[in-house]
Each structure stands twice: as C-alpha cells, then as structure tokens.
XYZ file of C-alpha atoms in Angstrom:
599
model
C -14.137 -19.146 -9.957
C -12.895 -15.747 -10.782
C -12.007 -12.925 -8.133
C -15.205 -11.105 -7.932
C -16.482 -13.940 -7.063
C -13.765 -15.211 -4.331
C -14.648 -10.831 -2.821
C -17.577 -9.745 -1.196
C -20.860 -9.284 -3.091
C -21.347 -6.217 -4.502
C -17.909 -5.066 -3.946
C -16.200 -3.357 -6.349
C -12.284 -3.756 -6.196
C -9.822 -1.747 -6.712
C -8.631 -1.927 -10.036
C -5.320 -4.850 -10.860
C -3.060 -3.876 -14.155
C -2.691 -5.746 -16.952
C 0.700 -7.642 -17.980
C 1.613 -5.398 -19.883
C 0.454 -2.084 -18.021
C 2.192 -4.107 -14.798
C 5.661 -4.563 -17.307
C 5.441 -0.656 -18.343
C 5.455 0.726 -15.449
C 8.374 -1.001 -14.105
C 10.635 -0.023 -16.501
C 9.358 3.179 -15.498
C 10.172 2.949 -11.943
C 13.669 1.597 -13.240
C 14.448 4.024 -15.673
C 15.669 6.966 -12.954
C 18.248 4.437 -11.956
C 19.376 2.414 -15.333
C 23.115 3.309 -14.514
C 23.047 1.383 -11.227
C 21.495 -1.491 -12.988
C 23.905 -1.278 -15.728
C 27.074 -1.515 -13.647
C 25.421 -4.438 -11.162
C 24.371 -5.967 -14.048
C 28.134 -5.662 -15.807
C 29.632 -6.383 -12.121
C 27.206 -9.158 -12.228
C 28.384 -10.569 -15.915
C 32.165 -10.621 -14.676
C 32.065 -12.207 -11.226
C 29.975 -15.087 -13.358
C 32.446 -15.307 -15.719
C 35.099 -15.410 -13.535
C 33.549 -18.416 -11.643
C 33.209 -20.503 -15.182
C 37.450 -20.518 -14.690
C 36.654 -23.286 -11.707
C 35.303 -26.346 -14.183
C 38.433 -26.239 -16.427
C 40.799 -25.502 -13.229
C 39.471 -28.686 -11.988
C 39.559 -30.501 -15.126
C 43.148 -29.601 -15.352
C 44.159 -31.304 -12.269
C 42.171 -34.566 -13.233
C 44.611 -34.767 -16.393
C 47.472 -34.090 -14.441
C 46.627 -36.667 -12.064
C 45.465 -39.184 -15.113
C 49.224 -38.679 -16.866
C 50.646 -39.176 -13.638
C 52.696 -35.779 -13.878
C 54.716 -34.406 -10.176
C 52.796 -33.409 -7.885
C 53.994 -29.205 -8.051
C 52.261 -29.406 -11.301
C 49.388 -29.434 -9.322
C 50.487 -25.387 -7.765
C 49.223 -23.586 -10.470
C 45.663 -24.618 -10.839
C 45.253 -24.746 -7.139
C 46.902 -20.902 -6.651
C 44.475 -20.426 -9.663
C 41.280 -21.863 -7.614
C 41.891 -19.597 -5.169
C 42.503 -16.493 -6.789
C 39.082 -17.129 -8.520
C 37.438 -17.710 -5.105
C 38.271 -14.738 -3.540
C 37.453 -12.771 -7.223
C 34.277 -14.442 -7.804
C 33.278 -13.459 -4.248
C 34.029 -10.111 -3.956
C 32.749 -8.832 -7.248
C 29.570 -11.323 -6.682
C 28.735 -8.777 -3.206
C 29.843 -5.930 -5.390
C 26.969 -7.057 -8.131
C 24.687 -8.163 -5.866
C 24.647 -4.975 -3.577
C 23.786 -2.711 -6.628
C 21.264 -4.790 -8.214
C 19.817 -4.878 -3.862
C 20.062 -1.047 -4.201
C 18.143 -0.954 -7.320
C 15.374 -2.973 -6.042
C 14.936 -1.379 -2.701
C 14.897 1.875 -4.707
C 12.110 0.978 -6.545
C 10.115 -0.597 -3.993
C 10.838 2.896 -2.136
C 9.480 5.003 -5.252
C 6.555 2.282 -6.285
C 5.577 2.878 -2.154
C 5.159 5.765 -2.447
C 2.944 6.323 -5.318
C 0.623 3.690 -4.313
C 0.433 5.585 -0.994
C -0.057 8.850 -2.323
C -2.482 7.595 -4.539
C -4.494 5.382 -2.151
C -4.838 8.534 0.320
C -6.222 10.851 -2.891
C -8.843 7.716 -3.456
C -12.395 9.221 -2.597
C -13.626 7.381 0.834
C -16.821 6.762 -1.383
C -14.289 4.600 -3.984
C -12.628 2.446 -0.784
C -15.969 2.212 1.120
C -17.223 0.124 -2.149
C -13.961 -1.675 -2.631
C -13.866 -2.840 1.225
C -11.000 -2.322 3.759
C -9.575 -6.076 3.239
C -8.909 -5.264 -0.405
C -6.738 -2.460 0.771
C -5.237 -3.397 3.106
C -4.217 -7.053 1.522
C -2.765 -5.097 -0.846
C -0.796 -2.497 1.913
C 0.581 -5.264 3.575
C 0.494 -9.032 1.827
C 0.655 -7.237 -1.528
C 3.998 -5.078 -0.243
C 5.579 -7.933 1.522
C 5.435 -10.301 -1.222
C 7.018 -7.587 -3.724
C 9.418 -6.687 -0.776
C 10.527 -9.974 -0.502
C 11.105 -10.843 -4.192
C 12.743 -7.628 -4.519
C 14.941 -8.395 -1.464
C 16.058 -12.152 -2.228
C 14.386 -13.455 -5.680
C 15.248 -10.445 -7.923
C 18.919 -10.509 -7.341
C 19.243 -14.680 -7.549
C 17.028 -14.501 -10.290
C 19.853 -12.181 -12.403
C 22.619 -14.242 -11.111
C 21.293 -17.582 -11.935
C 20.077 -16.597 -15.777
C 23.791 -15.057 -15.833
C 25.331 -18.479 -15.149
C 23.592 -20.431 -16.801
C 23.890 -18.418 -19.705
C 27.431 -18.452 -19.613
C 27.819 -22.062 -18.504
C 25.745 -23.379 -21.879
C 28.713 -21.007 -24.044
C 31.258 -22.244 -22.131
C 30.272 -26.010 -22.443
C 30.679 -25.033 -26.361
C 33.913 -23.591 -26.230
C 34.795 -27.091 -24.578
C 32.689 -28.530 -27.439
C 29.816 -28.146 -29.264
C 28.577 -31.846 -28.389
C 28.514 -31.350 -25.022
C 26.441 -28.353 -25.760
C 24.218 -30.311 -27.498
C 23.888 -33.119 -24.971
C 22.962 -30.606 -22.315
C 20.578 -28.770 -24.196
C 18.081 -32.313 -24.518
C 17.171 -31.121 -20.703
C 15.595 -27.768 -22.362
C 12.243 -29.056 -23.985
C 11.178 -31.404 -20.416
C 12.015 -27.500 -18.435
C 10.659 -25.541 -20.787
C 7.300 -27.589 -20.646
C 7.369 -27.403 -16.854
C 8.224 -23.767 -16.328
C 5.006 -23.263 -19.236
C 2.712 -25.828 -16.845
C 3.596 -23.997 -14.063
C 3.059 -20.434 -15.066
C -0.276 -21.453 -16.656
C -1.786 -22.257 -13.651
C 0.087 -20.002 -11.009
C -0.863 -16.821 -12.763
C -4.902 -18.122 -11.688
C -4.544 -19.832 -8.641
C -1.994 -16.457 -6.770
C -4.609 -13.933 -8.190
C -6.953 -15.936 -7.066
C -5.697 -16.273 -3.807
C -4.826 -12.632 -3.112
C -8.009 -11.203 -3.526
C -9.428 -14.730 -1.415
C -7.301 -13.521 1.788
C -8.470 -9.699 1.202
C -12.096 -11.291 1.760
C -10.881 -13.049 4.976
C -9.664 -10.206 5.850
C -12.620 -8.141 5.280
C -14.531 -10.071 6.728
C -12.369 -10.502 9.820
C -11.908 -6.623 10.022
C -16.354 -6.544 9.647
C -16.396 -9.049 12.488
C -13.948 -7.257 14.819
C -15.230 -3.736 14.301
C -18.622 -4.649 14.965
C -18.433 -6.866 17.430
C -20.674 -5.016 20.041
C -23.598 -5.270 17.232
C -22.627 -9.315 16.536
C -23.372 -9.934 20.253
C -26.027 -7.750 20.906
C -28.199 -9.118 17.492
C -26.774 -13.068 18.444
C -25.077 -13.126 15.151
C -22.060 -14.808 16.637
C -22.796 -18.100 14.058
C -23.395 -16.295 11.015
C -20.055 -14.383 10.923
C -18.532 -17.467 12.617
C -19.050 -19.395 9.781
C -18.182 -16.379 6.834
C -14.975 -16.141 8.684
C -14.133 -20.129 8.197
C -15.684 -20.574 4.565
C -13.306 -17.614 3.547
C -10.649 -18.923 5.481
C -11.570 -22.382 4.391
C -11.365 -20.524 1.015
C -8.080 -19.270 1.633
C -6.030 -22.234 2.787
C -7.537 -24.391 -0.449
C -6.196 -21.765 -2.725
C -2.816 -22.289 -0.473
C -3.069 -26.220 -0.986
C -3.162 -25.758 -4.517
C -0.535 -23.461 -4.865
C 1.778 -26.171 -2.258
C 0.596 -29.476 -4.990
C 1.350 -27.153 -8.075
C 4.934 -26.481 -6.741
C 5.568 -30.326 -5.332
C 4.764 -31.084 -9.647
C 6.916 -28.430 -10.418
C 9.613 -29.842 -8.451
C 9.126 -33.409 -9.492
C 8.991 -32.521 -13.603
C 12.969 -30.483 -12.667
C 14.073 -33.861 -10.892
C 13.404 -35.648 -14.478
C 15.094 -32.938 -16.489
C 18.240 -32.737 -14.593
C 18.605 -36.725 -14.507
C 17.976 -36.718 -18.747
C 20.400 -33.739 -19.081
C 23.535 -35.392 -16.804
C 23.251 -38.682 -18.506
C 23.162 -37.290 -22.089
C 26.512 -35.514 -21.038
C 28.416 -38.271 -19.238
C 27.453 -40.607 -21.926
C 28.983 -37.788 -24.567
C 32.114 -37.773 -22.742
C 32.168 -41.652 -22.889
C 32.464 -41.522 -26.078
C 33.890 -38.431 -26.981
C 37.173 -39.667 -24.307
C 37.425 -43.098 -25.878
C 37.682 -41.528 -29.499
C 40.418 -39.256 -28.211
C 38.565 -36.288 -29.398
C 38.267 -34.765 -25.539
C 40.411 -35.754 -22.548
C 39.223 -37.224 -19.437
C 39.609 -33.573 -17.809
C 37.820 -31.573 -20.639
C 34.993 -34.681 -20.201
C 35.028 -33.604 -16.589
C 34.759 -30.413 -17.150
C 31.653 -30.814 -19.104
C 29.672 -32.866 -16.669
C 30.609 -30.022 -14.077
C 29.796 -27.462 -15.966
C 26.136 -29.268 -16.284
C 26.121 -30.006 -12.649
C 26.871 -26.721 -11.715
C 23.797 -25.320 -14.025
C 21.645 -27.591 -11.422
C 21.145 -24.644 -8.820
C 20.948 -21.682 -11.522
C 18.430 -23.278 -13.581
C 16.502 -24.921 -10.784
C 16.823 -21.312 -9.051
C 15.549 -19.511 -11.877
C 12.716 -22.148 -12.096
C 11.659 -22.131 -8.926
C 11.982 -18.751 -8.401
C 9.144 -18.966 -10.937
C 7.139 -19.568 -7.713
C 8.514 -15.622 -6.117
C 7.930 -14.141 -9.553
C 4.793 -15.094 -10.373
C 3.417 -14.576 -6.787
C 4.911 -11.115 -6.771
C 4.076 -10.372 -10.278
C 0.048 -10.773 -9.209
C 0.877 -8.447 -5.687
C 2.723 -6.061 -8.626
C -0.361 -6.100 -10.774
C -2.462 -5.264 -7.683
C -0.372 -2.103 -6.429
C -0.032 -0.612 -9.603
C -3.447 -0.900 -10.529
C -4.236 1.662 -7.638
C -1.203 3.892 -8.566
C -2.796 3.974 -12.592
C -6.143 4.927 -11.135
C -7.060 7.758 -13.825
C -6.780 11.312 -12.004
C -10.720 12.006 -12.517
C -11.237 9.246 -10.119
C -8.939 10.797 -7.681
C -9.953 13.266 -5.435
C -7.187 16.306 -5.061
C -7.285 18.711 -1.841
C -8.819 22.073 -2.696
C -5.547 24.611 -3.303
C -5.102 28.021 -2.485
C -4.978 29.200 -5.802
C -6.666 32.886 -7.313
C -7.422 36.026 -5.871
C -9.528 37.207 -2.926
C -13.356 36.590 -3.487
C -16.317 37.471 -1.922
C -17.561 33.873 -1.334
C -14.911 32.061 0.182
C -17.089 28.756 -0.467
C -19.555 27.901 -3.411
C -21.697 25.200 -3.225
C -23.190 24.613 -6.924
C -26.134 21.545 -7.226
C -24.493 19.597 -5.763
C -25.449 16.032 -5.368
C -23.878 12.620 -4.025
C -24.705 8.774 -4.280
C -22.751 6.077 -2.823
C -23.925 3.870 -5.555
C -27.668 2.871 -7.581
C -30.086 4.286 -5.923
C -28.417 5.322 -2.998
C -28.354 9.204 -3.344
C -27.888 10.871 -0.049
C -27.599 14.640 -1.447
C -30.226 16.666 -4.061
C -28.860 19.064 -5.813
C -27.573 21.158 -2.785
C -26.698 24.615 -3.526
C -25.009 26.707 -0.011
C -22.656 29.732 -0.079
C -20.230 30.740 2.872
C -18.484 33.734 2.613
C -15.546 34.507 4.318
C -15.112 34.242 7.711
C -18.808 33.006 8.476
C -19.683 30.137 10.416
C -22.550 28.033 9.643
C -24.169 24.725 11.248
C -25.273 21.830 9.333
C -28.036 20.392 11.316
C -30.082 17.878 10.639
C -31.051 13.970 11.702
C -29.484 11.419 11.261
C -28.942 10.643 7.801
C -29.500 13.574 6.562
C -25.994 14.151 4.327
C -24.804 16.239 6.855
C -20.887 14.129 6.890
C -21.436 13.799 3.328
C -22.105 17.658 2.296
C -19.177 18.226 4.800
C -16.083 15.819 3.454
C -17.296 16.961 -0.136
C -16.419 20.680 0.946
C -13.675 19.302 2.416
C -12.227 17.690 -0.969
C -12.597 14.307 0.574
C -14.963 12.762 -1.637
C -16.103 14.670 -5.256
C -19.717 15.099 -5.470
C -21.312 12.984 -8.662
C -23.152 15.940 -9.884
C -22.439 19.913 -9.389
C -19.572 21.823 -7.814
C -17.420 22.323 -4.959
C -15.303 25.569 -4.911
C -13.322 27.122 -2.318
C -11.684 30.833 -3.128
C -8.842 32.046 -0.687
C -9.968 34.464 1.644
C -7.406 37.191 0.870
C -3.839 37.836 1.443
C -0.546 35.274 0.989
C -0.506 31.894 -0.849
C 0.311 29.602 2.276
C 3.416 27.794 0.716
C 4.370 24.180 2.855
C 7.850 22.643 1.569
C 7.543 23.629 -1.380
C 3.832 22.994 -1.899
C 0.882 24.868 -2.257
C -1.142 24.161 1.436
C -4.820 23.162 1.574
C -7.422 25.715 2.019
C -9.532 23.136 4.103
C -8.897 21.248 6.734
C -11.596 18.310 7.865
C -11.632 17.761 11.643
C -13.919 14.925 12.296
C -15.204 12.943 15.991
C -12.689 9.844 14.368
C -9.569 11.161 15.161
C -5.882 8.979 15.004
C -3.304 9.928 17.575
C -0.480 8.775 15.404
C 2.594 6.795 17.020
C 5.281 9.105 18.537
C 6.068 12.602 20.123
C 3.655 14.741 21.231
C 5.496 16.786 19.212
C 5.550 15.121 16.202
C 2.274 14.719 15.963
C 1.596 18.504 16.240
C 3.867 18.726 13.273
C 2.217 16.845 10.916
C -0.015 19.668 10.177
C 3.127 22.197 10.015
C 6.570 20.498 10.109
C 8.543 23.544 10.216
C 6.375 24.809 13.530
C 8.521 25.609 16.483
C 7.901 24.147 20.046
C 6.974 27.933 20.594
C 4.446 27.737 17.703
C 3.636 23.651 19.035
C 2.586 25.742 22.991
C 0.998 28.325 21.483
C -1.306 25.770 19.262
C -2.119 23.984 21.962
C -2.198 27.180 24.380
C -5.459 28.583 21.849
C -7.187 24.819 22.004
C -7.122 24.736 26.010
C -5.022 21.903 25.783
C -0.803 23.345 26.685
C -1.963 22.420 30.500
C -2.297 19.320 30.384
C 0.319 18.831 27.746
C 3.046 19.761 29.842
C 2.002 17.844 32.339
C 2.795 14.701 31.015
C 5.727 12.815 32.056
C 8.070 14.076 29.233
C 5.990 17.453 28.167
C 5.878 17.981 23.941
C 8.864 14.500 23.697
C 6.059 12.432 25.566
C 5.421 9.412 23.313
C 1.781 9.157 22.633
C -0.454 6.963 20.219
C -0.314 3.397 19.962
C 2.340 1.974 22.434
C 2.700 5.233 24.106
C 0.986 7.425 26.870
C -3.361 6.986 25.897
C -4.635 10.144 25.287
C -8.453 10.131 26.310
C -10.825 11.144 23.670
C -11.536 14.698 24.686
C -7.558 15.238 24.649
C -7.115 13.629 21.155
C -9.946 15.992 19.813
C -7.922 18.766 21.361
C -4.533 17.238 20.000
C -6.525 17.366 15.996
C -7.567 21.127 16.803
C -4.368 22.452 17.447
C -3.270 20.549 14.564
C -6.162 22.641 12.633
C -4.423 25.628 14.205
C -0.805 25.110 13.147
C -2.204 24.350 9.659
C -4.389 27.355 9.754
C -6.762 27.066 6.404
C -8.434 30.162 5.478
C -11.250 27.316 5.758
C -12.345 24.927 8.188
C -14.561 22.164 8.377
C -15.754 19.954 11.478
C -17.685 17.076 11.096
C -19.238 16.264 14.592
C -15.750 16.862 16.235
C -17.239 16.929 19.799
C -19.355 14.347 19.492
C -16.796 12.009 21.416
C -16.117 13.419 24.460
C -18.755 12.865 26.326
C -20.951 15.147 28.524
C -18.452 16.260 30.739
C -15.532 17.385 27.940
C -18.133 18.416 25.552
C -18.504 22.448 27.351
C -14.620 22.218 27.122
C -14.480 21.150 23.140
C -17.062 23.378 22.222
C -14.435 26.275 23.505
C -11.151 24.396 22.190
C -13.205 24.258 18.661
C -14.632 28.016 19.084
C -11.064 29.296 19.457
C -9.425 27.049 16.547
C -12.340 27.998 14.340
C -11.830 32.115 15.083
C -10.722 33.989 12.019
C -11.543 31.335 9.603
C -14.467 30.436 7.111
C -16.181 27.223 8.780
C -19.260 24.496 8.387
C -19.548 22.862 11.487
C -21.688 19.821 11.730
C -23.600 20.233 14.932
C -23.699 17.287 16.762
C -25.085 19.581 19.837
C -27.214 22.733 19.391
C -25.281 24.674 21.200
C -23.286 24.811 18.391
C -25.765 25.568 16.222
C -26.896 28.549 18.408
C -23.364 30.549 18.725
C -22.983 30.119 14.323
C -23.495 32.864 12.460
C -25.882 30.781 10.095
C -28.090 27.836 10.799
C -28.614 25.430 7.607
C -30.812 22.067 7.865
C -30.754 19.342 5.880
C -33.545 16.969 5.498
C -33.372 13.899 3.466
C -30.295 15.277 1.401
C -32.223 18.802 0.715
C -31.521 22.290 2.248
C -35.186 22.894 3.536
C -33.924 26.130 5.875
C -30.970 28.326 6.478
C -31.272 31.340 9.143
C -29.960 32.391 12.359
C -31.021 30.527 15.603
C -33.568 33.080 16.901
C -34.685 33.124 13.065
C -35.578 29.117 12.787
C -36.326 29.174 16.373
C -39.420 31.200 16.004
C -40.104 30.013 12.320
C -41.560 26.774 13.386
C -40.356 24.090 11.158
C -37.727 21.580 11.161
C -35.197 23.463 13.056
C -37.722 24.493 15.967
C -38.984 20.914 16.061
C -34.994 20.133 16.284
C -34.901 23.021 18.757
C -37.436 21.812 21.018
C -37.181 18.166 20.842
C -33.078 18.704 21.984
C -33.430 21.228 24.604
C -36.796 19.794 26.402
C -37.512 22.480 28.690
C -34.004 24.157 28.938
C -33.553 28.021 28.591
C -31.456 28.235 24.948
C -28.043 29.754 26.229
C -27.321 33.239 26.970
C -25.931 35.189 23.727
C-alpha cells in the first residue's frame, strides 16, 4: 500500500523530499557550524583512541600473572588503567557535548525553516493536504528527528569511531585477529541491508498512516456536533478504528522487523568471537603471540559488541528519523512560486490602495469560487463585501490580504503614502487580516498584544486598547496587562478576544485592513460594541470588510455585492437599496420591518 493509499482519498499530501535532497539539505544545515563539527569529531577520535589502551593494559596484566612476576609489577598497568579511564571520561564528555550542541543547533535551524515555510503556504494548499498531515509533521516527525539528534547522533558518532579504531588496533596486535573478526562482517552487512530495505518503506508508511489517523480524529472531534446531529457516530467511529488498525499494523510490522534484526546480529557476534578465540588458541600454541595479546584481541572483539550493535540498532532510529526529516525538508523545499508571501510596503504613493484585476480562484478542479473579479479600493476608502453564503466573500478577502494566491489575475497593494514601516529590520506588511476565528496566545495580555508590535511600550498597548474600547476591562483583569491569558490562563469571551485582535491591528498600523466577519462571533449583545471597536480600528485606513451584519455595510463608503463569485453590484447603501437589485433583496430580508440606522 502506498502513502497515497493510506491518506485520505483526494488528499494532496505535502511533498516528501528524496533521499539525495534530504542529505543535501542536511549538509546545508550543518555548514554554518563546520568548526564545531570538526572539533567534536576530533575530540571523540582522541577519546576513543585513549580508550583502546584498556585492552592491551589488561593483556599486560594477564601476562604478568601468567609469568608469575611479583605483585608490584601490576602497579604501573593498574595506574595507567585509572588514568585512561579519567582521560577517556573527560574527553568523551567534551566530544559528546560538542556533537549534541551541533545537533540541537541544526535541529533549531530546521524547525525555524519548517515553521517559516509552513506559515507562508497558501491556506487552500494546507486544506488540500489536510490538517493531519501538517500536524503529524510538526509533532511526530519533529519529535522523532529531535530524539535522534539528542541520542542517536552522538551514540552513532562514538560507535562508528570505536569500530574503526578497534579494528585497527586488532590489526596492530596481529593482522590474523583482524581477519578472524571480519568473518562477522558479511552477516552484519547482510543484516543491515535486509533491515534497511524493509525499514524505509515501513517507517514512511507509518508516518503517513499516523497523519491520516490524526486527520480523522481532528475531523471527528472538530465536527462532533454535526456528527451527532446526523447520527454519524458509528461511521466516524469505524473510520477512526480502521485508520488506527492500519497504524497499529504498521507498528507491529516494525516491531517484527526489529526482532529479526537483533536475531541476526547475535549470530554475527557468535561467529566473530568464536573465530577470534580459535585464532588466538592457535597463535598462542605456535608461540606467535602471548596469552595477554590473545586476551587483548578477544577483549577488543568483545568490546565491539556494544558499538556494532549500537550502530546497527541505531539504523532503526536513523531510518525513522530519516523518514521524518524527508517530510520536514519536503515542506521547506516547496518552491517559492507556491509560497504565499505577504504584501509589503514598497514603492511610492498611489491613488489606488488596492487593485484586484480579473482575479479568479479555485480550490480544485471544478471548484471555482471567483470568476475574473475586478475591484479597486481607493486610499482611505472603506468597502463592504456582502452576499449570500458561498458567494466568495471570504476567499476574496483572503486574496486581498495575501493569505492565499489567486489562480488567475493579480492583486496589487500600493502604500497610502508616507514612510515605509520597518519592524525589527523587516518591511512591515501592508495588509493585516482579522477574521472571526481569533486565537488568544498563551502568555500575558501584554505579550499577546506585542505580537503585532514587539517594540510597543505599555503606553502604546493602553492606547491601542483604548482605541477599540477595551482598556476598561483589560485593566480590570486580576493583574492588568500582566494577566496570563489563553490556554491555562484567564479566559476571554469571544467579544473580548475579538477586541484583542482589533487592538493588535491598531498596533500593527497597516495602511490596509481586511475584516472577514470580524464581529460575527460576538452574539447580538456584543455586536454593537464590536462594530464600534472595528470602526475605530479602521479609522484612517483603507479597509475591505466582509459584512456579517448589514449595519456594517450601511456605514461603508461603498458596498460591493458578490453573487456566485462575481461582482453583480457596487455603490452606496442608498443607491443599492433603491436599485431593487440583489442588495435590496438582502437588505429587506435582513432588516424586515426595522428602519435603516440613521447616518
């Protein structure tokens, strides 16, 4: 079964990098820290070389005892053993520390690249892949790579060095010991080949299966009300169970794979140790080597059990981590053309703040939601988008905000004039989008607000809150601006959370703002308050407002009516209300017998 078979039917999974591309990306990530890599490797080589003195010293002790020499002859080799232990311990610690720091630095760099690219991906691209795919990568795959970096990488480096240097030391004792030890290599090589050929597919499928399982759980839990309302509990339970069974099946395949791997390694150990002992027997009998030398050779081979087994066993972690790394690199490698970059404040002032030119957008074949829409927002103008559900209002708003890219046509944003805004060395975005889905980040209220403007002072924060009529309740919180909000902290109701988002908009101070039903979640009680907050936050800006309540449309400078992805009307409230067109029908249906608000 292929990864595509495991995933949702019709889902377009995010890309997975090839092995060659993954290795190239890893080299690029390490390149800035080459000095640390060389230092860590050099120290580990020294530590391993010092550790190889243990076996000859033990062999020397065996010879002293076998020859019946005085007890004081043991003093020097015993003291040297203590010195070797101390030196090896110190140098190994230093070397592993350097390797661990290198791994954590590279991992942090990879995480930053992954998050940066994932946040820039068009929303519809993520929707086609499914939340489970991205969630599995940012959780399971990152965790697997992190675990490998923190444990497998240092151990692998030390094990490989120990194997190479130990084999060299055996050759120095007598090359025949090395040849005897090498009898185990064919079995080990075949074992590694057998394992790797099977592990690559198993672990890749396992990661995809876990993503599909998470996707199903997210959909079931997120739509629990709908599932219960339509009595679909049994179907969703069966889907979740089927994907869980598939994940368990792949996990058990990996367990059986590892068990077979260990069994073959034990056979290799038996063959190699038996060969070294037999060789030592004949060499001692012929007088070619002493008993101590043969003992040292046997101890050398026995000391290889740990490093060889660790290196081969770490193939398990390495293959799993490699599969996860390929999925992470696949996201970081997505072509720039597929990445949505935010509008930037560049160029000179222009009369038109936003120009939408023949824009079309589709979420897939046969799912076109906008058809060659053209629209101009003049500097400082407030335009309301209205229309029935599914007309394409939110899609157009996201295109103007730069959250998604159009599949046809262009959206250009020109500054309203004045100075280009620069925040922390980066050009500030020209457009900020505020939707009805507001996230309150965990942290103090002040920290949450400063996400929009890191350099804002407490006075700036209070001014922004006051602008959107939120200062009174903010200062009434248990610790004021220092109150912890978000998950595990003080819970903000939907209206206050939306005011927090509007305060961020004020702090970001973009020339163009897009509000996508930003007051829809308040309920009737808080609607008027939020409308006042939104009106204050938009003052002095060019604004595109997806109107949830037509009172917002009444207050706009111009109203644009969308119907089936096309602009069907444009004008002021009074003009459209008397035109007896789609807007008039919407207005009459919404207002009923109520009179229009006095302007």
